[in-house]
Coordinates of C-alpha atoms and ligand atoms in Angstrom, one line a residue:
X9 CA -1.9 53.1 -36.9
X10 CA 1.6 51.9 -36.0
X11 CA 1.5 48.8 -35.0
X12 CA 2.6 46.4 -37.5
X13 CA 2.1 42.0 -36.4
X14 CA 3.8 39.2 -38.4
X15 CA 0.9 37.8 -40.9
X16 CA 2.3 35.2 -42.9
X17 CA 0.8 32.3 -41.6
X18 CA -2.6 31.8 -40.2
X19 CA -3.6 28.0 -39.6
X20 CA -6.7 26.8 -38.0
X21 CA -7.9 28.0 -34.8
X22 CA -9.3 24.8 -32.9
X23 CA -9.9 23.2 -29.4
X24 CA -7.5 26.5 -28.1
X25 CA -4.8 25.6 -30.4
X26 CA -3.3 26.6 -33.9
X27 CA -3.4 23.1 -36.1
X28 CA -2.6 23.2 -39.7
X29 CA -4.9 21.6 -42.7
X30 CA -5.1 17.9 -43.1
X31 CA -4.0 19.1 -46.3
X32 CA -1.6 21.0 -45.3
X33 CA -3.2 23.5 -48.3
X34 CA -2.8 27.2 -47.5
X35 CA -4.6 30.3 -49.6
X36 CA -4.2 33.7 -50.6
X37 CA -5.9 36.5 -48.4
X38 CA -4.5 40.1 -50.3
X39 CA -4.7 43.3 -49.2
X40 CA -7.8 45.1 -51.0
X41 CA -6.5 48.9 -50.9
X42 CA -3.1 48.2 -52.2
X43 CA -3.1 44.6 -53.5
X44 CA -0.8 42.8 -51.4
X45 CA -0.2 39.3 -50.5
X46 CA -0.8 39.8 -46.8
X47 CA -1.5 36.0 -45.3
X48 CA -1.3 32.9 -45.6
X49 CA -4.3 30.7 -44.4
X50 CA -4.9 27.1 -43.9
X51 CA -7.2 25.7 -46.4
X52 CA -9.6 23.3 -44.6
X53 CA -11.1 20.0 -45.8
X54 CA -14.3 18.4 -44.8
X55 CA -11.3 16.6 -42.0
X56 CA -10.6 20.1 -40.2
X57 CA -14.6 20.5 -40.6
X58 CA -15.1 17.1 -38.5
X59 CA -11.8 18.2 -36.0
X60 CA -13.6 21.3 -35.1
X61 CA -17.2 20.2 -34.7
X62 CA -15.9 16.6 -32.6
X63 CA -13.8 19.4 -29.7
X64 CA -17.0 22.0 -30.0
X65 CA -19.2 19.1 -29.4
X66 CA -16.7 17.8 -26.5
X67 CA -16.6 20.9 -25.2
X68 CA -20.0 21.1 -24.8
X69 CA -21.0 17.4 -23.6
X70 CA -18.6 18.0 -20.8
X71 CA -19.8 20.8 -19.4
X72 CA -17.9 22.9 -17.6
X73 CA -19.0 26.1 -20.3
X74 CA -22.2 25.2 -20.0
X75 CA -23.8 24.6 -16.9
X76 CA -21.6 27.1 -15.5
X77 CA -23.4 29.8 -13.5
X78 CA -25.5 32.1 -15.4
X79 CA -23.3 35.0 -13.5
X80 CA -20.1 33.3 -13.8
X81 CA -20.8 33.3 -17.5
X82 CA -21.0 36.4 -17.5
X83 CA -18.2 37.5 -15.8
X84 CA -16.5 35.1 -18.5
X85 CA -18.1 37.4 -21.4
X86 CA -17.2 41.1 -19.3
X87 CA -13.3 38.8 -19.8
X88 CA -13.5 38.2 -23.7
X89 CA -14.8 42.8 -23.6
X90 CA -11.2 43.6 -21.9
X91 CA -9.3 41.5 -23.8
X92 CA -11.0 42.8 -26.8
X93 CA -10.5 46.4 -26.0
X94 CA -6.7 45.5 -25.2
X95 CA -6.2 43.7 -28.4
X96 CA -7.5 46.7 -30.1
X97 CA -4.9 47.5 -32.2
X98 CA -4.1 44.6 -33.7
X99 CA -8.1 43.5 -34.7
X100 CA -8.4 46.7 -36.5
X101 CA -5.2 46.7 -38.3
X102 CA -6.0 42.7 -39.8
X103 CA -9.6 44.1 -40.2
X104 CA -8.7 46.5 -42.4
X105 CA -5.7 45.1 -44.5
X106 CA -7.8 42.4 -45.0
X107 CA -11.3 43.7 -45.9
X108 CA -10.6 47.1 -46.8
X109 CA -12.4 49.2 -44.1
X110 CA -10.8 52.6 -42.6
X111 CA -9.4 52.0 -39.5
X112 CA -11.2 55.5 -38.9
X113 CA -14.2 53.6 -38.5
X114 CA -13.2 50.3 -37.3
X115 CA -11.6 51.7 -34.2
X116 CA -14.2 54.4 -33.5
X117 CA -16.9 52.2 -34.0
X118 CA -16.7 48.1 -34.9
X119 CA -14.4 48.2 -31.6
X120 CA -16.8 49.3 -29.8
X121 CA -19.8 48.0 -31.1
X122 CA -17.3 44.6 -29.7
X123 CA -17.1 45.4 -26.9
X124 CA -20.7 46.8 -25.7
X125 CA -22.4 43.8 -27.4
X126 CA -20.6 41.3 -24.7
X127 CA -20.7 43.4 -22.2
X128 CA -24.5 43.8 -22.9
X129 CA -25.1 40.3 -23.6
X130 CA -23.7 39.2 -20.2
X131 CA -25.9 41.7 -18.1
X132 CA -29.3 40.1 -20.0
X133 CA -27.5 37.0 -19.2
X134 CA -27.8 37.6 -15.6
X135 CA -31.3 38.2 -15.7
X136 CA -32.1 35.8 -18.8
X137 CA -35.1 33.3 -17.3
X138 CA -33.1 30.4 -18.1
X139 CA -36.1 28.3 -15.7
X140 CA -38.9 30.6 -14.8
X141 CA -41.8 28.6 -12.8
X142 CA -45.6 28.8 -14.2
X143 CA -48.4 29.3 -11.9
X144 CA -50.3 26.3 -10.4
X145 CA -53.0 25.2 -13.5
X146 CA -56.9 24.4 -12.4
X147 CA -56.3 22.2 -15.7
X148 CA -55.8 19.9 -16.5
X149 CA -54.6 19.0 -13.0
X150 CA -52.7 20.5 -9.8
X151 CA -49.1 20.4 -11.3
X152 CA -45.8 22.2 -11.2
X153 CA -44.6 23.7 -14.4
X154 CA -41.5 24.9 -15.2
X155 CA -39.8 26.5 -18.1
X156 CA -36.3 26.0 -19.2
X157 CA -34.3 27.6 -21.1
X158 CA -31.1 25.3 -22.7
X159 CA -28.1 25.9 -25.1
X160 CA -28.8 24.4 -28.5
X161 CA -25.8 22.3 -28.7
X162 CA -22.5 22.9 -31.5
X163 CA -23.8 26.6 -33.3
X164 CA -22.1 27.3 -37.0
X165 CA -21.2 30.7 -38.1
X166 CA -20.7 31.6 -41.2
X167 CA -19.6 35.3 -41.8
X168 CA -18.9 37.6 -44.9
X169 CA -16.0 39.5 -46.2
X170 CA -17.8 43.3 -45.3
X171 CA -17.7 43.4 -41.4
X172 CA -16.2 40.2 -40.7
X173 CA -15.2 40.4 -36.9
X174 CA -18.3 42.6 -36.2
X175 CA -21.0 39.7 -37.2
X176 CA -18.6 37.2 -36.3
X177 CA -19.8 39.1 -32.8
X178 CA -23.9 38.9 -33.1
X179 CA -23.0 34.8 -33.1
X180 CA -20.4 34.0 -30.8
X181 CA -21.4 36.6 -28.0
X182 CA -25.3 34.9 -27.3
X183 CA -24.2 32.0 -28.6
X184 CA -21.1 31.9 -25.7
X185 CA -23.5 33.6 -23.1
X186 CA -26.3 30.9 -23.2
X187 CA -23.8 28.2 -22.9
X188 CA -23.6 27.2 -26.8
X189 CA -19.9 26.2 -28.0
X190 CA -19.0 27.5 -31.4
X191 CA -17.6 26.7 -35.1
X192 CA -16.9 29.8 -37.5
X193 CA -15.9 29.6 -41.0
X194 CA -14.9 33.3 -42.0
X195 CA -15.4 34.2 -45.5
X196 CA -12.7 33.5 -47.5
X197 CA -10.8 37.3 -48.2
X198 CA -11.1 38.1 -44.5
X199 CA -10.5 35.2 -42.2
X200 CA -7.8 37.0 -40.1
X201 CA -9.5 39.0 -37.5
X202 CA -11.7 36.2 -36.6
X203 CA -8.6 33.6 -36.2
X204 CA -6.8 36.5 -33.5
X205 CA -10.6 37.0 -32.1
X206 CA -11.3 33.4 -31.4
X207 CA -7.5 33.5 -30.2
X208 CA -8.5 35.7 -27.3
X209 CA -11.7 34.5 -26.7
X210 CA -9.8 31.5 -26.0
X211 CA -7.6 32.7 -23.2
X212 CA -10.8 32.9 -20.9
X213 CA -12.7 30.1 -22.3
X214 CA -12.7 25.9 -21.7
X215 CA -10.7 24.9 -24.9
X216 CA -12.6 23.7 -27.8
X217 CA -15.8 26.1 -27.2
X218 CA -14.7 28.0 -29.8
X219 CA -13.4 27.5 -32.9
X220 CA -12.6 28.8 -36.5
X221 CA -11.7 26.1 -39.7
X222 CA -11.3 29.1 -43.0
X223 CA -11.8 27.6 -47.0
X224 CA -13.9 27.8 -49.3
X225 CA -17.8 28.5 -48.7
X226 CA -18.7 25.3 -50.8
X227 CA -16.3 23.1 -49.1
X228 CA -15.5 24.2 -45.6
X229 CA -19.2 25.6 -45.0
X230 CA -21.8 23.1 -46.2
X231 CA -19.5 20.3 -44.5
X232 CA -20.6 22.8 -41.7
X233 CA -24.2 22.9 -42.1
X234 CA -24.5 18.8 -43.5
X235 CA -22.6 17.9 -40.3
X236 CA -25.0 15.7 -38.4
X237 CA -23.5 17.0 -34.3
X238 CA -23.8 21.2 -35.6
X239 CA -27.1 21.8 -34.0
X240 CA -27.7 25.4 -35.6
X241 CA -26.2 27.4 -38.2
X242 CA -26.2 31.0 -38.0
X243 CA -25.7 32.4 -41.9
X244 CA -24.5 36.1 -43.0
X245 CA -24.0 36.3 -46.7
X246 CA -25.8 36.8 -49.5
X247 CA -29.6 35.8 -50.1
X248 CA -28.5 33.4 -52.6
X249 CA -26.2 31.6 -50.6
X250 CA -28.8 31.7 -48.1
X251 CA -31.3 29.8 -50.0
X252 CA -29.1 27.2 -50.6
X253 CA -28.0 27.0 -46.3
X254 CA -31.6 26.9 -46.0
X255 CA -32.5 24.3 -48.0
X256 CA -29.4 22.0 -46.8
X257 CA -29.9 22.5 -43.1
X258 CA -33.6 21.6 -43.9
X259 CA -31.8 17.6 -44.8
X260 CA -31.3 17.2 -41.0
X261 CA -34.2 20.2 -39.5
X262 CA -31.8 22.8 -38.0
X263 CA -32.0 25.6 -36.7
X264 CA -31.3 28.4 -38.8
X265 CA -30.9 32.0 -38.4
X266 CA -30.5 34.0 -41.7
X267 CA -28.5 37.4 -41.9
X268 CA -29.1 38.5 -45.9
X269 CA -29.1 40.7 -48.4
X270 CA -30.7 44.5 -48.6
X271 CA -31.9 46.8 -51.2
X272 CA -33.1 49.5 -48.4
X273 CA -35.2 52.7 -49.0
X274 CA -34.2 56.4 -47.5
X275 CA -37.1 58.8 -47.7
X276 CA -36.7 62.2 -47.3
X277 CA -40.4 64.4 -47.1
X278 CA -40.4 67.4 -47.7
X279 CA -39.8 69.3 -44.6
X280 CA -37.0 67.1 -43.9
X281 CA -33.6 69.6 -42.6
X282 CA -31.8 68.9 -45.4
X283 CA -28.4 69.9 -43.6
X284 CA -28.7 66.5 -42.2
X285 CA -30.8 64.4 -44.4
X286 CA -27.7 65.1 -47.2
X287 CA -24.8 64.2 -45.2
X288 CA -26.6 61.4 -43.7
X289 CA -27.9 60.2 -46.3
X290 CA -24.5 59.7 -47.9
X291 CA -23.6 58.3 -44.6
X292 CA -25.9 55.6 -45.1
X293 CA -25.5 54.1 -48.3
X294 CA -21.4 55.8 -49.1
X295 CA -19.8 54.2 -45.5
X296 CA -17.0 51.2 -46.2
X297 CA -17.6 51.8 -49.8
X298 CA -21.5 50.5 -49.8
X299 CA -20.3 47.5 -49.2
X300 CA -23.2 47.2 -46.3
X301 CA -25.6 45.2 -46.0
X302 CA -28.1 47.9 -44.7
X303 CA -27.1 50.5 -47.1
X304 CA -29.5 53.2 -47.7
X305 CA -28.9 52.7 -51.6
X306 CA -32.7 54.0 -53.1
X307 CA -32.9 57.6 -52.0
X308 CA -36.3 58.8 -52.5
X309 CA -36.5 62.6 -53.1
X310 CA -40.0 64.2 -54.0
X311 CA -40.4 66.6 -57.0
X312 CA -40.1 69.8 -54.7
X313 CA -36.6 69.1 -53.4
X314 CA -35.7 67.1 -56.2
X315 CA -33.0 70.0 -58.0
X316 CA -31.9 70.9 -54.2
X317 CA -31.0 67.7 -52.8
X318 CA -29.0 66.0 -56.4
X319 CA -27.5 69.7 -56.3
X320 CA -25.8 69.2 -52.6
X321 CA -25.7 65.2 -52.8
X322 CA -23.2 65.6 -55.5
X323 CA -21.6 68.8 -53.7
X324 CA -20.6 66.7 -50.4
X325 CA -20.0 63.5 -52.7
X326 CA -17.2 65.0 -54.5
X327 CA -15.7 66.2 -51.4
X328 CA -14.7 62.6 -50.3
X329 CA -11.5 61.5 -50.1
X330 CA -10.6 57.3 -51.5
X331 CA -7.6 56.6 -50.0
X332 CA -5.5 53.6 -48.3
X333 CA -7.8 52.6 -45.0
X334 CA -4.8 52.8 -43.1
X335 CA -4.8 56.7 -43.2
X336 CA -7.1 58.8 -40.4
X337 CA -7.3 61.0 -43.0
X338 CA -9.3 58.3 -45.5
X339 CA -13.3 58.8 -46.1
X340 CA -13.5 56.0 -48.6
X341 CA -11.6 53.0 -49.2
X342 CA -11.9 50.3 -51.6
X343 CA -14.0 47.1 -52.3
X344 CA -13.7 43.7 -51.6
X345 CA -11.7 42.4 -54.4
X346 CA -10.9 43.0 -58.2
X347 CA -14.1 40.3 -59.0
X348 CA -16.0 42.8 -56.7
X349 CA -14.8 46.0 -58.6
X350 CA -16.4 44.4 -62.5
X351 CA -19.7 43.9 -60.5
X352 CA -20.2 47.1 -59.3
X353 CA -19.0 48.9 -63.2
X354 CA -20.6 46.3 -64.5
X355 CA -24.0 47.3 -63.2
X356 CA -22.7 51.6 -63.2
X357 CA -23.2 50.6 -66.6
X358 CA -25.8 48.6 -67.1
X359 CA -27.4 51.4 -64.8
X360 CA -26.8 54.2 -67.6
X361 CA -27.9 51.5 -70.9
X362 CA -31.5 51.3 -68.9
X363 CA -31.3 55.2 -68.8
X364 CA -30.8 56.5 -65.1
X365 CA -28.4 59.5 -65.6
X366 CA -25.2 59.3 -63.8
X367 CA -24.3 62.5 -61.8
X368 CA -21.2 61.5 -60.1
X369 CA -18.9 58.9 -60.1
X370 CA -18.6 55.5 -61.8
X371 CA -15.8 55.2 -62.2
X372 CA -12.4 53.1 -61.3
X373 CA -9.7 54.6 -59.6
X374 CA -5.7 55.1 -59.5
X375 CA -5.0 55.9 -55.9
X376 CA -1.2 57.2 -55.6
X377 CA 0.9 54.4 -53.6
X378 CA -1.9 52.4 -54.0
X379 CA -2.6 51.6 -57.6
X380 CA -2.7 47.9 -57.4
X381 CA -5.7 48.2 -55.0
X382 CA -9.5 48.5 -55.8
X383 CA -10.6 51.6 -55.9
X384 CA -14.2 52.9 -57.4
X385 CA -15.4 56.7 -57.0
X386 CA -18.9 57.3 -54.9
X387 CA -21.8 57.2 -57.7
X388 CA -25.5 59.3 -58.0
X389 CA -27.7 58.3 -60.8
X390 CA -30.5 60.4 -61.0
X391 CA -33.6 59.9 -62.9
X392 CA -33.6 56.0 -61.8
X393 CA -36.8 54.3 -61.7
X394 CA -37.3 51.5 -59.0
X395 CA -38.3 49.1 -61.9
X396 CA -34.2 49.0 -63.3
X397 CA -31.9 46.5 -62.2
X398 CA -30.1 48.8 -60.4
X399 CA -32.8 49.8 -57.8
X400 CA -33.7 45.9 -57.2
X401 CA -30.6 44.7 -57.5
X402 CA -28.2 44.7 -54.1
X403 CA -25.3 46.1 -56.2
X404 CA -23.2 46.2 -52.8
X405 CA -20.8 49.3 -54.1
X406 CA -20.5 52.8 -53.6
X407 CA -23.4 53.5 -55.9
X408 CA -26.6 56.1 -54.9
X409 CA -29.9 55.6 -57.1
X410 CA -32.1 58.4 -56.8
X411 CA -35.8 58.1 -57.4
X412 CA -38.0 60.7 -57.5
X413 CA -41.7 61.0 -56.1
X414 CA -44.7 63.0 -56.2
X415 CA -46.5 61.8 -53.1
X416 CA -45.9 60.1 -50.1
X417 CA -48.0 56.4 -50.8
X418 CA -46.1 56.3 -54.3
X419 CA -43.0 56.4 -52.5
X420 CA -43.9 53.8 -49.8
X421 CA -45.4 51.9 -52.3
X422 CA -42.0 51.6 -54.5
X423 CA -40.3 51.3 -50.6
X424 CA -40.7 48.2 -50.3
X425 CA -41.6 46.9 -53.9
X426 CA -38.4 45.1 -53.5
X427 CA -38.0 41.2 -52.5
X428 CA -35.1 42.8 -49.5
X429 CA -36.7 44.1 -46.2
X430 CA -33.5 44.8 -43.7
X431 CA -33.2 48.6 -43.7
X432 CA -34.6 51.9 -43.8
X433 CA -35.2 55.8 -43.5
X434 CA -37.2 58.3 -43.4
X435 CA -36.1 62.5 -42.6
X436 CA -38.3 64.7 -41.6
X437 CA -39.1 67.4 -38.7
X438 CA -42.2 65.9 -38.1
X439 CA -41.8 62.8 -35.8
X440 CA -45.9 61.7 -36.0
X441 CA -45.4 61.9 -39.7
X442 CA -42.3 59.7 -39.7
X443 CA -44.0 56.8 -36.9
X444 CA -47.2 56.7 -39.4
X445 CA -44.5 56.5 -42.4
X446 CA -42.3 53.9 -40.4
X447 CA -45.4 51.4 -39.2
X448 CA -45.8 50.9 -43.2
X449 CA -42.4 50.0 -43.7
X450 CA -41.6 46.8 -44.6
X451 CA -37.9 46.5 -43.1
X452 CA -35.9 44.6 -40.0
X453 CA -35.5 48.1 -38.9
X454 CA -36.2 52.0 -39.5
X455 CA -33.9 54.9 -39.3
X456 CA -35.6 57.6 -38.1
X457 CA -33.5 61.3 -39.5
X458 CA -30.4 58.7 -38.9
X459 CA -28.4 55.2 -40.7
X460 CA -26.4 52.8 -39.5
X461 CA -27.3 53.0 -36.6
X462 CA -27.2 49.2 -34.7
X463 CA -26.9 48.8 -30.6
X464 CA -26.2 46.1 -29.0
X465 CA -29.2 46.2 -26.8
X466 CA -31.7 46.2 -29.7
X467 CA -32.9 43.5 -32.6
X468 CA -31.1 43.7 -36.1
X469 CA -32.5 41.2 -38.5
X470 CA -34.5 40.8 -41.7
X471 CA -38.4 41.3 -43.6
X472 CA -39.0 39.0 -46.3
X473 CA -35.4 37.8 -48.1
X474 CA -33.3 39.7 -45.5
X475 CA -33.6 37.0 -43.8
X476 CA -34.7 34.9 -41.1
X477 CA -34.1 35.8 -37.4
X478 CA -33.0 38.5 -35.5
X479 CA -29.1 39.0 -33.6
X480 CA -28.2 41.5 -30.6
X481 CA -30.6 42.5 -28.1
X482 CA -32.5 40.0 -25.9
X483 CA -33.6 37.9 -29.1
X484 CA -30.5 37.0 -29.8
X485 CA -30.1 34.8 -27.0
X486 CA -33.4 33.3 -27.9
X487 CA -32.0 32.2 -31.1
X488 CA -29.7 30.7 -29.0
X489 CA -31.4 28.0 -26.9
X490 CA -34.0 26.1 -26.6
X491 CA -37.4 25.4 -24.5
X492 CA -37.9 22.8 -22.3
X493 CA -41.3 22.7 -20.4
X494 CA -41.4 20.4 -16.9
X495 CA -44.6 18.6 -16.0
X496 CA -44.5 17.8 -12.0
X497 CA -47.8 15.9 -10.9
X498 CA -49.0 17.5 -6.9
X499 CA -51.9 15.4 -7.3
X500 CA -51.3 12.1 -5.1
X501 CA -54.3 10.1 -5.5
X502 CA -54.8 7.9 -8.9
X503 CA -58.7 8.6 -9.0
X504 CA -58.0 12.2 -9.0
X505 CA -55.8 12.5 -11.8
X506 CA -57.5 13.6 -15.3
X507 CA -56.0 11.4 -17.3
X508 CA -57.2 7.5 -15.1
X509 CA -60.5 9.4 -16.0
X510 CA -59.6 9.2 -19.7
X511 CA -58.1 5.2 -20.5
X512 CA -60.2 3.7 -17.8
X513 CA -63.2 5.2 -17.3
X514 CA -64.4 1.8 -17.2
X515 CA -62.5 0.4 -14.8
X516 CA -62.9 3.0 -12.3
Ligands
NAD2 P1 -21.5 35.0 -49.8 O1 -22.8 34.8 -49.1 O2 -21.0 35.0 -51.0 O3 -20.4 34.6 -48.3 C1 -21.3 34.5 -47.3 C2 -20.4 33.3 -46.7 O4 -20.8 32.5 -47.3 C3 -18.8 33.2 -46.8 O5 -18.1 32.4 -45.6 C4 -19.0 32.3 -47.9 O6 -17.3 31.2 -47.9 C5 -19.6 31.5 -47.2 N1 -20.2 30.4 -48.3 C6 -20.4 30.4 -49.4 N2 -21.2 29.1 -50.4 C7 -21.6 28.8 -49.5 C8 -22.0 27.6 -49.2 N3 -22.5 26.8 -50.3 N4 -22.4 27.6 -47.9 C9 -22.1 27.9 -47.4 N5 -20.8 28.6 -46.7 C10 -21.2 29.6 -48.0 O7 -22.0 36.6 -49.2 P2 -20.8 37.7 -48.9 O8 -20.0 37.8 -50.3 O9 -19.6 37.2 -49.0 O10 -20.9 39.0 -48.4 C11 -21.5 40.1 -48.6 C12 -23.0 39.4 -48.6 O11 -23.8 39.4 -47.6 C13 -24.4 40.9 -49.0 O12 -25.3 40.3 -49.7 C14 -25.1 41.3 -47.6 O13 -26.2 41.8 -48.2 C15 -25.0 40.0 -47.1 N6 -24.7 41.0 -45.7 C16 -25.4 40.5 -45.0 C17 -26.1 41.0 -43.4 C18 -26.8 41.0 -42.6 O14 -26.6 41.4 -41.3 N7 -28.7 40.4 -43.1 C19 -25.1 42.1 -43.2 C20 -23.5 41.6 -43.8 C21 -23.2 41.5 -44.8

């Protein structure tokens, strides 16, 4: 990565322009890889939220965007995808220096996912049933009936720090595709790439269609959720904050989609091909230092394979190279902050206190040249039972819990014994057995002999307390539209109207 961009100051992005915070205050953004200050960012207030929402409202009400023909809006979505590809290096750099994601992952996956999502939703937009004509009904009387799908209006998107750009895109792409306008509040650790993305997108959409206000969740996030001119809230983050947002949104019955936490079970069957299942399971849990909501953090292993699997996992994990995410040789980067590092270390301590066996990792690491970074060794616990704190709570760090099982029904019962239901996985050579297990797992996605495989044309979201609604796929477009039924009577004579007899039966 050779590009070095000026990341000194990032204002808000409102109505197609960079705008300072009304308070003139900023907050600092640090690189989790080495602790360096990388940017100062406008610290939003309710006044800034108001400006951004008013810009989004005006752009929506003015109508150029929402009234554009779907095929023309689809062309704009394609233009956005080309812009993202053109600015890939800069976006990847901003993402890496604030989120700690490796450039290897961001370059070879995140950017491609974003480009693909805009193009896929553009294609769906052309085919989308914005207007459907229903057949003439026999009852309650001849009429033409239409179903119209219309944009909801001003959408608020609140995003987390782990995959800032990708998750913002999951909201921006369907919102724009359906003709809405949007205000995004990125997480305070990672606003840079989202701000740049908004500037890039803004070069091809009318002013006010996309806006970003940075700042603390409690102030800026809540001001957005409470704002009377916001029609929909799309949130990705912790289940705890999701509950708070759902409560606030209830005040004005705002449409809400929530993508929340996970504690995803990964079940190895006795006939699994371990040459793929072991590296695959480690990819499932250690990608981005375990800071992914759908990470496979609980690995269920049959008695018969237990020792062999543990030995194999430890051997492979010991090969992973921790380091600066900007170094293409790095396998695992830092965790997001000192606070997160301490939370993870406290969970590792709790696991040992509860009687789990630490067989690998467990300590913080000093990386040469990045001494102020926040690194934790990929960690494996064995002899974990499913009721332990480390098996029930979302750690959001590089910690794998290996849980033994003796019969498959017991494994499935434990797999489902969690408040979460985001993802799950099964490794086996028998695809029919895999489908039977997948059918019983309570999760929004089940991977068979794979992990982290999200596609733009498939829905992603949670069962149980992992969320409400779906992102990506056709379902994400439905989540950014509201449905109107339009009825036109085709019965010219008063006497033949069904309702005439109902109310005026006496006078007929
Ligand atoms: P978080 O819940 O702490 O914060 C998420 C966002 O909400 C941030 O922008 C934050 O500033 C804002 N926020 C905080 N308090 C708020 C409030 N009271 N009102 C409005 N907004 C508020 O989550 P995080 O620590 O940034 O991210 C990690 C969490 O996100 C994990 O639990 C992870 O599982 C979850 N996550 C879920 C998905 C998914 O698709 N299901 C994807 C990624 C991350």
